[in-house]
PDB file of C-alpha atoms and ligand atoms in Angstrom:
ATOM      1  CA  MET A   1    -129.802 -76.934  48.094  1.00  0.00           C
ATOM      2  CA  LEU A   2    -131.003 -73.687  49.568  1.00  0.00           C
ATOM      3  CA  ARG A   3    -128.792 -72.226  52.321  1.00  0.00           C
ATOM      4  CA  ALA A   4    -129.508 -68.508  52.184  1.00  0.00           C
ATOM      5  CA  LEU A   5    -132.496 -65.915  51.429  1.00  0.00           C
ATOM      6  CA  LEU A   6    -130.516 -62.347  50.483  1.00  0.00           C
ATOM      7  CA  PHE A   7    -132.678 -59.262  50.386  1.00  0.00           C
ATOM      8  CA  ASP A   8    -132.882 -55.667  49.055  1.00  0.00           C
ATOM      9  CA  VAL A   9    -134.086 -53.154  51.488  1.00  0.00           C
ATOM     10  CA  ASP A  10    -135.675 -50.253  49.853  1.00  0.00           C
ATOM     11  CA  GLY A  11    -138.829 -50.979  48.124  1.00  0.00           C
ATOM     12  CA  THR A  12    -138.628 -55.096  48.844  1.00  0.00           C
ATOM     13  CA  LEU A  13    -138.254 -55.234  52.844  1.00  0.00           C
ATOM     14  CA  ALA A  14    -139.955 -51.832  53.182  1.00  0.00           C
ATOM     15  CA  ASP A  15    -141.568 -49.003  51.039  1.00  0.00           C
ATOM     16  CA  THR A  16    -139.034 -46.487  51.948  1.00  0.00           C
ATOM     17  CA  GLU A  17    -138.681 -44.071  48.812  1.00  0.00           C
ATOM     18  CA  ARG A  18    -141.456 -42.198  48.533  1.00  0.00           C
ATOM     19  CA  ASP A  19    -142.571 -41.481  52.169  1.00  0.00           C
ATOM     20  CA  GLY A  20    -138.854 -41.827  53.691  1.00  0.00           C
ATOM     21  CA  HIS A  21    -135.874 -41.013  51.388  1.00  0.00           C
ATOM     22  CA  ARG A  22    -137.663 -38.549  49.511  1.00  0.00           C
ATOM     23  CA  PRO A  23    -138.795 -36.252  52.050  1.00  0.00           C
ATOM     24  CA  ALA A  24    -135.487 -36.691  53.924  1.00  0.00           C
ATOM     25  CA  PHE A  25    -133.486 -35.561  50.718  1.00  0.00           C
ATOM     26  CA  ASN A  26    -136.170 -32.377  50.982  1.00  0.00           C
ATOM     27  CA  ALA A  27    -135.203 -31.901  54.847  1.00  0.00           C
ATOM     28  CA  ALA A  28    -131.721 -31.956  53.910  1.00  0.00           C
ATOM     29  CA  PHE A  29    -131.881 -29.541  50.848  1.00  0.00           C
ATOM     30  CA  ARG A  30    -133.938 -27.099  53.348  1.00  0.00           C
ATOM     31  CA  ASP A  31    -131.212 -27.233  55.971  1.00  0.00           C
ATOM     32  CA  TYR A  32    -128.961 -25.969  53.237  1.00  0.00           C
ATOM     33  CA  GLY A  33    -131.087 -22.987  52.038  1.00  0.00           C
ATOM     34  CA  LEU A  34    -131.711 -25.127  48.283  1.00  0.00           C
ATOM     35  CA  ASP A  35    -134.460 -24.653  46.446  1.00  0.00           C
ATOM     36  CA  TRP A  36    -134.516 -28.213  45.372  1.00  0.00           C
ATOM     37  CA  ASN A  37    -137.635 -30.217  46.013  1.00  0.00           C
ATOM     38  CA  TRP A  38    -138.247 -33.601  44.676  1.00  0.00           C
ATOM     39  CA  ASP A  39    -142.001 -34.182  44.261  1.00  0.00           C
ATOM     40  CA  VAL A  40    -143.378 -37.834  44.067  1.00  0.00           C
ATOM     41  CA  GLU A  41    -143.232 -37.959  40.180  1.00  0.00           C
ATOM     42  CA  LEU A  42    -139.846 -36.320  39.801  1.00  0.00           C
ATOM     43  CA  TYR A  43    -138.224 -38.850  42.559  1.00  0.00           C
ATOM     44  CA  GLY A  44    -139.697 -41.760  40.406  1.00  0.00           C
ATOM     45  CA  GLN A  45    -137.294 -40.580  37.714  1.00  0.00           C
ATOM     46  CA  LEU A  46    -134.550 -39.888  39.911  1.00  0.00           C
ATOM     47  CA  LEU A  47    -134.618 -43.450  41.344  1.00  0.00           C
ATOM     48  CA  ALA A  48    -133.180 -44.636  37.914  1.00  0.00           C
ATOM     49  CA  VAL A  49    -129.942 -43.982  39.789  1.00  0.00           C
ATOM     50  CA  THR A  50    -129.066 -45.673  42.692  1.00  0.00           C
ATOM     51  CA  GLY A  51    -127.379 -44.422  45.910  1.00  0.00           C
ATOM     52  CA  GLY A  52    -128.058 -40.675  47.541  1.00  0.00           C
ATOM     53  CA  LYS A  53    -125.007 -39.409  46.774  1.00  0.00           C
ATOM     54  CA  GLU A  54    -125.194 -40.431  43.256  1.00  0.00           C
ATOM     55  CA  ARG A  55    -128.847 -39.430  42.576  1.00  0.00           C
ATOM     56  CA  MET A  56    -128.082 -35.914  44.037  1.00  0.00           C
ATOM     57  CA  LYS A  57    -125.375 -35.252  41.619  1.00  0.00           C
ATOM     58  CA  PHE A  58    -127.481 -36.786  38.951  1.00  0.00           C
ATOM     59  CA  TYR A  59    -130.308 -34.521  39.808  1.00  0.00           C
ATOM     60  CA  ALA A  60    -128.003 -31.320  39.666  1.00  0.00           C
ATOM     61  CA  GLN A  61    -126.493 -32.168  36.183  1.00  0.00           C
ATOM     62  CA  ARG A  62    -129.711 -33.102  34.367  1.00  0.00           C
ATOM     63  CA  PHE A  63    -132.427 -31.097  36.162  1.00  0.00           C
ATOM     64  CA  ARG A  64    -130.702 -27.982  37.266  1.00  0.00           C
ATOM     65  CA  PRO A  65    -127.856 -27.198  34.912  1.00  0.00           C
ATOM     66  CA  GLU A  66    -128.255 -23.498  35.901  1.00  0.00           C
ATOM     67  CA  TYR A  67    -127.199 -24.384  39.361  1.00  0.00           C
ATOM     68  CA  PRO A  68    -123.904 -22.851  39.940  1.00  0.00           C
ATOM     69  CA  LEU A  69    -121.611 -26.145  40.716  1.00  0.00           C
ATOM     70  CA  PRO A  70    -119.697 -24.907  43.705  1.00  0.00           C
ATOM     71  CA  ALA A  71    -115.702 -25.862  43.322  1.00  0.00           C
ATOM     72  CA  ASP A  72    -116.348 -28.417  46.574  1.00  0.00           C
ATOM     73  CA  PHE A  73    -119.748 -29.609  45.092  1.00  0.00           C
ATOM     74  CA  ASP A  74    -118.566 -33.537  46.097  1.00  0.00           C
ATOM     75  CA  ALA A  75    -118.295 -31.861  49.734  1.00  0.00           C
ATOM     76  CA  LEU A  76    -121.787 -30.346  49.768  1.00  0.00           C
ATOM     77  CA  VAL A  77    -123.127 -33.485  48.208  1.00  0.00           C
ATOM     78  CA  ALA A  78    -121.498 -35.687  51.193  1.00  0.00           C
ATOM     79  CA  ALA A  79    -122.930 -33.077  53.732  1.00  0.00           C
ATOM     80  CA  LEU A  80    -126.351 -33.015  52.398  1.00  0.00           C
ATOM     81  CA  HIS A  81    -126.076 -36.655  52.355  1.00  0.00           C
ATOM     82  CA  GLN A  82    -125.166 -36.895  55.857  1.00  0.00           C
ATOM     83  CA  ALA A  83    -127.965 -34.383  56.899  1.00  0.00           C
ATOM     84  CA  LYS A  84    -130.201 -36.560  54.896  1.00  0.00           C
ATOM     85  CA  THR A  85    -128.985 -39.970  56.808  1.00  0.00           C
ATOM     86  CA  ARG A  86    -130.126 -37.970  59.972  1.00  0.00           C
ATOM     87  CA  HIS A  87    -133.258 -36.852  58.670  1.00  0.00           C
ATOM     88  CA  TYR A  88    -134.188 -40.366  57.891  1.00  0.00           C
ATOM     89  CA  THR A  89    -132.825 -42.534  60.522  1.00  0.00           C
ATOM     90  CA  ARG A  90    -134.912 -40.102  62.729  1.00  0.00           C
ATOM     91  CA  MET A  91    -138.437 -40.891  61.080  1.00  0.00           C
ATOM     92  CA  LEU A  92    -137.523 -44.597  61.280  1.00  0.00           C
ATOM     93  CA  ALA A  93    -136.755 -44.182  65.188  1.00  0.00           C
ATOM     94  CA  GLU A  94    -139.982 -42.730  65.458  1.00  0.00           C
ATOM     95  CA  GLY A  95    -141.590 -45.926  63.970  1.00  0.00           C
ATOM     96  CA  GLY A  96    -142.689 -44.196  60.624  1.00  0.00           C
ATOM     97  CA  ILE A  97    -141.951 -47.082  57.994  1.00  0.00           C
ATOM     98  CA  PRO A  98    -143.531 -50.661  58.451  1.00  0.00           C
ATOM     99  CA  LEU A  99    -142.259 -54.089  56.797  1.00  0.00           C
ATOM    100  CA  ARG A 100    -143.845 -54.877  53.514  1.00  0.00           C
ATOM    101  CA  PRO A 101    -146.749 -57.375  53.839  1.00  0.00           C
ATOM    102  CA  GLY A 102    -145.360 -61.286  54.411  1.00  0.00           C
ATOM    103  CA  VAL A 103    -141.915 -60.000  55.161  1.00  0.00           C
ATOM    104  CA  MET A 104    -141.816 -60.595  58.613  1.00  0.00           C
ATOM    105  CA  ARG A 105    -143.555 -64.461  58.213  1.00  0.00           C
ATOM    106  CA  LEU A 106    -140.839 -65.115  55.846  1.00  0.00           C
ATOM    107  CA  LEU A 107    -137.673 -63.966  57.984  1.00  0.00           C
ATOM    108  CA  GLU A 108    -139.290 -65.787  60.935  1.00  0.00           C
ATOM    109  CA  GLU A 109    -139.678 -68.886  58.999  1.00  0.00           C
ATOM    110  CA  ALA A 110    -136.520 -68.839  57.641  1.00  0.00           C
ATOM    111  CA  ARG A 111    -134.650 -68.359  60.616  1.00  0.00           C
ATOM    112  CA  ALA A 112    -136.724 -71.182  62.579  1.00  0.00           C
ATOM    113  CA  ALA A 113    -135.454 -73.241  59.253  1.00  0.00           C
ATOM    114  CA  GLY A 114    -131.997 -72.750  59.578  1.00  0.00           C
ATOM    115  CA  LEU A 115    -131.746 -70.621  56.583  1.00  0.00           C
ATOM    116  CA  ILE A 116    -129.198 -67.740  56.583  1.00  0.00           C
ATOM    117  CA  LEU A 117    -130.341 -64.213  56.158  1.00  0.00           C
ATOM    118  CA  GLY A 118    -128.585 -61.396  54.318  1.00  0.00           C
ATOM    119  CA  VAL A 119    -128.786 -58.042  52.771  1.00  0.00           C
ATOM    120  CA  ALA A 120    -127.676 -56.592  49.445  1.00  0.00           C
ATOM    121  CA  THR A 121    -128.751 -52.753  49.167  1.00  0.00           C
ATOM    122  CA  THR A 122    -127.205 -49.707  48.017  1.00  0.00           C
ATOM    123  CA  THR A 123    -128.681 -47.606  51.026  1.00  0.00           C
ATOM    124  CA  THR A 124    -126.205 -46.215  53.728  1.00  0.00           C
ATOM    125  CA  PRO A 125    -125.595 -48.934  56.547  1.00  0.00           C
ATOM    126  CA  GLU A 126    -127.196 -47.177  59.347  1.00  0.00           C
ATOM    127  CA  ASN A 127    -130.149 -46.763  57.368  1.00  0.00           C
ATOM    128  CA  VAL A 128    -130.737 -50.610  57.210  1.00  0.00           C
ATOM    129  CA  THR A 129    -129.780 -51.191  60.583  1.00  0.00           C
ATOM    130  CA  GLU A 130    -131.945 -48.853  61.948  1.00  0.00           C
ATOM    131  CA  LEU A 131    -135.063 -49.851  59.805  1.00  0.00           C
ATOM    132  CA  LEU A 132    -134.343 -53.622  60.972  1.00  0.00           C
ATOM    133  CA  ARG A 133    -134.144 -52.323  64.582  1.00  0.00           C
ATOM    134  CA  HIS A 134    -137.161 -50.003  64.486  1.00  0.00           C
ATOM    135  CA  SER A 135    -139.463 -52.060  62.161  1.00  0.00           C
ATOM    136  CA  LEU A 136    -138.486 -55.833  62.666  1.00  0.00           C
ATOM    137  CA  ALA A 137    -137.205 -56.361  66.248  1.00  0.00           C
ATOM    138  CA  PRO A 138    -134.825 -54.577  68.392  1.00  0.00           C
ATOM    139  CA  ASP A 139    -132.492 -57.047  67.837  1.00  0.00           C
ATOM    140  CA  GLY A 140    -133.252 -57.314  63.984  1.00  0.00           C
ATOM    141  CA  PRO A 141    -129.724 -56.437  62.595  1.00  0.00           C
ATOM    142  CA  ASP A 142    -128.643 -59.494  64.182  1.00  0.00           C
ATOM    143  CA  TRP A 143    -130.694 -61.503  62.261  1.00  0.00           C
ATOM    144  CA  PHE A 144    -128.820 -60.854  59.283  1.00  0.00           C
ATOM    145  CA  ALA A 145    -125.500 -62.761  58.501  1.00  0.00           C
ATOM    146  CA  VAL A 146    -124.033 -60.080  56.381  1.00  0.00           C
ATOM    147  CA  ILE A 147    -125.463 -56.410  55.842  1.00  0.00           C
ATOM    148  CA  ALA A 148    -123.471 -55.556  52.709  1.00  0.00           C
ATOM    149  CA  ALA A 149    -124.610 -51.617  52.339  1.00  0.00           C
ATOM    150  CA  GLY A 150    -123.310 -48.382  50.867  1.00  0.00           C
ATOM    151  CA  ASP A 151    -120.096 -47.650  49.489  1.00  0.00           C
ATOM    152  CA  VAL A 152    -118.773 -51.036  50.603  1.00  0.00           C
ATOM    153  CA  VAL A 153    -118.503 -51.446  46.950  1.00  0.00           C
ATOM    154  CA  PRO A 154    -118.100 -48.736  44.452  1.00  0.00           C
ATOM    155  CA  ALA A 155    -119.927 -49.741  41.708  1.00  0.00           C
ATOM    156  CA  LYS A 156    -123.972 -49.501  42.753  1.00  0.00           C
ATOM    157  CA  LYS A 157    -126.598 -51.930  41.455  1.00  0.00           C
ATOM    158  CA  PRO A 158    -127.730 -52.408  38.681  1.00  0.00           C
ATOM    159  CA  ALA A 159    -123.716 -53.627  38.915  1.00  0.00           C
ATOM    160  CA  PRO A 160    -123.624 -57.027  40.465  1.00  0.00           C
ATOM    161  CA  ASP A 161    -120.760 -56.276  43.326  1.00  0.00           C
ATOM    162  CA  ILE A 162    -122.652 -55.700  46.241  1.00  0.00           C
ATOM    163  CA  TYR A 163    -124.145 -59.491  45.669  1.00  0.00           C
ATOM    164  CA  VAL A 164    -121.157 -60.581  44.861  1.00  0.00           C
ATOM    165  CA  TRP A 165    -119.473 -59.077  48.231  1.00  0.00           C
ATOM    166  CA  ALA A 166    -122.267 -60.360  50.209  1.00  0.00           C
ATOM    167  CA  MET A 167    -122.062 -64.050  48.830  1.00  0.00           C
ATOM    168  CA  ARG A 168    -117.761 -64.003  49.428  1.00  0.00           C
ATOM    169  CA  GLU A 169    -119.046 -62.766  52.889  1.00  0.00           C
ATOM    170  CA  LEU A 170    -121.139 -65.834  53.510  1.00  0.00           C
ATOM    171  CA  GLY A 171    -118.670 -68.127  51.563  1.00  0.00           C
ATOM    172  CA  LEU A 172    -121.768 -69.322  49.463  1.00  0.00           C
ATOM    173  CA  GLU A 173    -122.225 -69.712  45.740  1.00  0.00           C
ATOM    174  CA  PRO A 174    -125.034 -68.306  44.049  1.00  0.00           C
ATOM    175  CA  ARG A 175    -126.858 -71.520  43.513  1.00  0.00           C
ATOM    176  CA  GLN A 176    -127.052 -72.168  47.388  1.00  0.00           C
ATOM    177  CA  CYS A 177    -129.162 -68.538  47.395  1.00  0.00           C
ATOM    178  CA  LEU A 178    -132.157 -66.519  46.503  1.00  0.00           C
ATOM    179  CA  ALA A 179    -132.532 -62.888  45.958  1.00  0.00           C
ATOM    180  CA  PHE A 180    -135.491 -60.759  46.843  1.00  0.00           C
ATOM    181  CA  GLU A 181    -135.532 -57.567  44.862  1.00  0.00           C
ATOM    182  CA  ASP A 182    -138.442 -54.659  43.471  1.00  0.00           C
ATOM    183  CA  SER A 183    -136.645 -52.694  40.675  1.00  0.00           C
ATOM    184  CA  GLU A 184    -134.896 -52.930  37.349  1.00  0.00           C
ATOM    185  CA  ASN A 185    -131.610 -51.872  38.472  1.00  0.00           C
ATOM    186  CA  GLY A 186    -132.140 -54.610  41.314  1.00  0.00           C
ATOM    187  CA  ILE A 187    -132.759 -57.849  39.569  1.00  0.00           C
ATOM    188  CA  ARG A 188    -130.044 -56.495  36.857  1.00  0.00           C
ATOM    189  CA  ALA A 189    -127.308 -56.501  40.166  1.00  0.00           C
ATOM    190  CA  ALA A 190    -128.734 -60.175  40.914  1.00  0.00           C
ATOM    191  CA  LEU A 191    -128.984 -61.541  37.809  1.00  0.00           C
ATOM    192  CA  GLY A 192    -125.686 -60.204  37.347  1.00  0.00           C
ATOM    193  CA  ALA A 193    -124.185 -62.181  40.079  1.00  0.00           C
ATOM    194  CA  GLY A 194    -125.827 -65.076  39.282  1.00  0.00           C
ATOM    195  CA  LEU A 195    -128.400 -65.500  41.661  1.00  0.00           C
ATOM    196  CA  ARG A 196    -132.165 -66.414  41.188  1.00  0.00           C
ATOM    197  CA  THR A 197    -134.421 -63.979  41.767  1.00  0.00           C
ATOM    198  CA  VAL A 198    -138.057 -63.119  43.372  1.00  0.00           C
ATOM    199  CA  ILE A 199    -139.648 -59.643  42.818  1.00  0.00           C
ATOM    200  CA  THR A 200    -142.227 -57.671  44.498  1.00  0.00           C
ATOM    201  CA  VAL A 201    -143.015 -55.258  43.095  1.00  0.00           C
ATOM    202  CA  ASN A 202    -144.185 -51.572  44.183  1.00  0.00           C
ATOM    203  CA  ASP A 203    -145.752 -48.180  42.667  1.00  0.00           C
ATOM    204  CA  TYR A 204    -142.509 -46.850  41.559  1.00  0.00           C
ATOM    205  CA  THR A 205    -141.567 -50.312  40.090  1.00  0.00           C
ATOM    206  CA  ARG A 206    -144.713 -52.148  38.861  1.00  0.00           C
ATOM    207  CA  THR A 207    -143.756 -51.055  34.992  1.00  0.00           C
ATOM    208  CA  HIS A 208    -139.969 -52.144  34.956  1.00  0.00           C
ATOM    209  CA  ASP A 209    -138.652 -55.014  33.260  1.00  0.00           C
ATOM    210  CA  PHE A 210    -138.311 -58.038  35.213  1.00  0.00           C
ATOM    211  CA  SER A 211    -137.102 -60.237  32.500  1.00  0.00           C
ATOM    212  CA  GLY A 212    -135.185 -63.371  34.013  1.00  0.00           C
ATOM    213  CA  ALA A 213    -137.177 -63.129  37.206  1.00  0.00           C
ATOM    214  CA  LEU A 214    -138.493 -66.313  38.875  1.00  0.00           C
ATOM    215  CA  ALA A 215    -141.660 -64.842  39.856  1.00  0.00           C
ATOM    216  CA  VAL A 216    -142.873 -61.054  39.868  1.00  0.00           C
ATOM    217  CA  LEU A 217    -145.217 -60.970  43.110  1.00  0.00           C
ATOM    218  CA  PRO A 218    -147.243 -57.653  44.359  1.00  0.00           C
ATOM    219  CA  ASP A 219    -146.074 -58.674  47.800  1.00  0.00           C
ATOM    220  CA  LEU A 220    -144.926 -61.459  49.958  1.00  0.00           C
ATOM    221  CA  ALA A 221    -148.387 -61.977  51.656  1.00  0.00           C
ATOM    222  CA  ARG A 222    -149.376 -65.103  50.265  1.00  0.00           C
ATOM    223  CA  THR A 223    -145.661 -66.246  49.889  1.00  0.00           C
ATOM    224  CA  ASP A 224    -144.202 -68.180  52.959  1.00  0.00           C
ATOM    225  CA  LEU A 225    -141.373 -70.330  52.935  1.00  0.00           C
ATOM    226  CA  ALA A 226    -143.061 -73.320  51.951  1.00  0.00           C
ATOM    227  CA  GLN A 227    -143.914 -71.302  48.718  1.00  0.00           C
ATOM    228  CA  VAL A 228    -140.673 -70.001  48.119  1.00  0.00           C
ATOM    229  CA  ARG A 229    -139.052 -73.275  48.092  1.00  0.00           C
ATOM    230  CA  ALA A 230    -141.693 -74.519  45.595  1.00  0.00           C
ATOM    231  CA  LEU A 231    -140.692 -71.662  43.311  1.00  0.00           C
ATOM    232  CA  ILE A 232    -137.462 -73.005  42.972  1.00  0.00           C
ATOM    233  CA  GLY A 233    -138.452 -76.765  42.954  1.00  0.00           C
ATOM    234  CA  GLU A 234    -137.188 -77.494  46.614  1.00  0.00           C
ATOM    235  CA  SER A 235    -140.734 -78.336  48.243  1.00  0.00           C
TER     236      SER A 235
HETATM  237  C1  XBP B   1    -131.594 -47.740  47.053  1.00  0.00           C
HETATM  238  C2  XBP B   1    -131.285 -46.541  46.815  1.00  0.00           C
HETATM  239  C3  XBP B   1    -130.824 -45.707  47.692  1.00  0.00           C
HETATM  240  C4  XBP B   1    -131.624 -44.959  48.520  1.00  0.00           C
HETATM  241  C5  XBP B   1    -131.078 -44.134  49.611  1.00  0.00           C
HETATM  242  O1  XBP B   1    -131.707 -48.879  46.055  1.00  0.00           O
HETATM  243  O2  XBP B   1    -131.300 -46.512  45.457  1.00  0.00           O
HETATM  244  O3  XBP B   1    -129.982 -45.013  47.320  1.00  0.00           O
HETATM  245  O4  XBP B   1    -132.994 -44.395  47.574  1.00  0.00           O
HETATM  246  O5  XBP B   1    -130.697 -44.452  50.189  1.00  0.00           O
HETATM  247  P1  XBP B   1    -132.170 -50.486  45.774  1.00  0.00           P
HETATM  248  P2  XBP B   1    -128.939 -43.773  50.473  1.00  0.00           P
HETATM  249  O6  XBP B   1    -133.295 -50.702  46.867  1.00  0.00           O
HETATM  250  O7  XBP B   1    -131.934 -50.918  44.719  1.00  0.00           O
HETATM  251  O8  XBP B   1    -130.686 -51.115  46.747  1.00  0.00           O
HETATM  252  O9  XBP B   1    -129.258 -42.031  50.618  1.00  0.00           O
HETATM  253  O10 XBP B   1    -128.505 -43.863  51.597  1.00  0.00           O
HETATM  254  O11 XBP B   1    -128.007 -43.854  49.618  1.00  0.00           O
HETATM  255 MG1   MG B   2    -134.619 -51.559  45.897  1.00  0.00          MG
END
């Protein structure tokens, strides 16, 4: 019996990557006088690595081998990431990033039906709460019984750990939950945790391998709670 819906954030609740996280990273690079600039195409490649700090380290090593790594590179990455989070949350507060089609309706229907809502994401916790506050509702973070985010588990997606952590917090088994994801790293994490998974694709992820998905949809515009229940055979 379905008890909870667990949502990824970036790319699933909202299209945050291309026009949100990416320009926030670039603004942080400018703040620190770095000549790093992530264009739309390059950012698609960098999304192979989840987590902003991990993504910056990957970029420096793989794409800028000539960049002289300072002895305290981890500290620089941490500072860049804090600056990036400030830029990103400011964009959210300015109302910059709407929820994807159908997301609001499904969240409202699920709440009304007494289902538990949860978040399982690699992004930083305040990015989630600011998005929910400004793009869902002023009390949006309170709609979610668990917000599993960021460094709460060391191994980020595609590791299943963040989903396992969220379900442990909720005291639920995988068979009682359904995950919503948008990317290959995301579905690997969800399936690895034993979860049935619905995919909504976006421009960065539509060519990903979604083997094992319950459904691969363009978005949730035509998928309300009744259709979600039908997908898992509970209509
Ligand atoms: C999201 C991410 C995150 C964001 C940036 O992946 O990979 O790294 O791009 O967030 P998923 P931070 O949707 O699979 O959870 O900079 O806060 O890490
Ligand atoms: Mg995602």
